Amino acid sequence: MVRREVDWDEACRFEEKSLVSGVRLLWRLGEEG
């Protein structure tokens, strides 16, 4: 169970990082455009 919790936590963090990266990318494109 502990192992599952760790994997789930890592997955959430990965999703947050991906989301932040996407927002930053759109932000840069918006500034350039």
mmCIF file of C-alpha atoms in Angstrom:
data_model
loop_
_atom_site.group_PDB
_atom_site.id
_atom_site.type_symbol
_atom_site.label_atom_id
_atom_site.label_comp_id
_atom_site.label_asym_id
_atom_site.label_seq_id
_atom_site.Cartn_x
_atom_site.Cartn_y
_atom_site.Cartn_z
ATOM 1 C CA MET A 1 0.000 0.000 0.000
ATOM 2 C CA VAL A 2 2.815 2.378 0.837
ATOM 3 C CA ARG A 3 4.363 1.703 -2.535
ATOM 4 C CA ARG A 4 1.072 2.552 -4.270
ATOM 5 C CA GLU A 5 0.788 5.817 -2.347
ATOM 6 C CA VAL A 6 4.294 6.819 -3.399
ATOM 7 C CA ASP A 7 3.615 6.016 -7.057
ATOM 8 C CA TRP A 8 0.318 7.950 -6.922
ATOM 9 C CA ASP A 9 2.062 10.930 -5.305
ATOM 10 C CA GLU A 10 4.782 10.886 -7.954
ATOM 11 C CA ALA A 11 2.156 10.708 -10.701
ATOM 12 C CA CYS A 12 0.363 13.754 -9.268
ATOM 13 C CA ARG A 13 3.600 15.707 -9.077
ATOM 14 C CA PHE A 14 4.451 14.714 -12.654
ATOM 15 C CA GLU A 15 1.030 15.922 -13.841
ATOM 16 C CA GLU A 16 1.496 19.223 -12.001
ATOM 17 C CA LYS A 17 4.928 19.723 -13.590
ATOM 18 C CA SER A 18 3.522 18.907 -17.049
ATOM 19 C CA LEU A 19 0.632 21.332 -16.510
ATOM 20 C CA VAL A 20 2.971 24.103 -15.344
ATOM 21 C CA SER A 21 5.290 23.454 -18.302
ATOM 22 C CA GLY A 22 2.360 23.699 -20.718
ATOM 23 C CA VAL A 23 1.128 26.951 -19.165
ATOM 24 C CA ARG A 24 4.616 28.466 -19.319
ATOM 25 C CA LEU A 25 4.936 27.422 -22.970
ATOM 26 C CA LEU A 26 1.593 29.039 -23.839
ATOM 27 C CA TRP A 27 2.625 32.132 -21.847
ATOM 28 C CA ARG A 28 5.850 32.450 -23.867
ATOM 29 C CA LEU A 29 4.020 31.953 -27.168
ATOM 30 C CA GLY A 30 1.503 34.609 -26.098
ATOM 31 C CA GLU A 31 4.255 37.101 -25.286
ATOM 32 C CA GLU A 32 6.068 36.453 -28.570
ATOM 33 C CA GLY A 33 2.823 36.602 -30.578
#
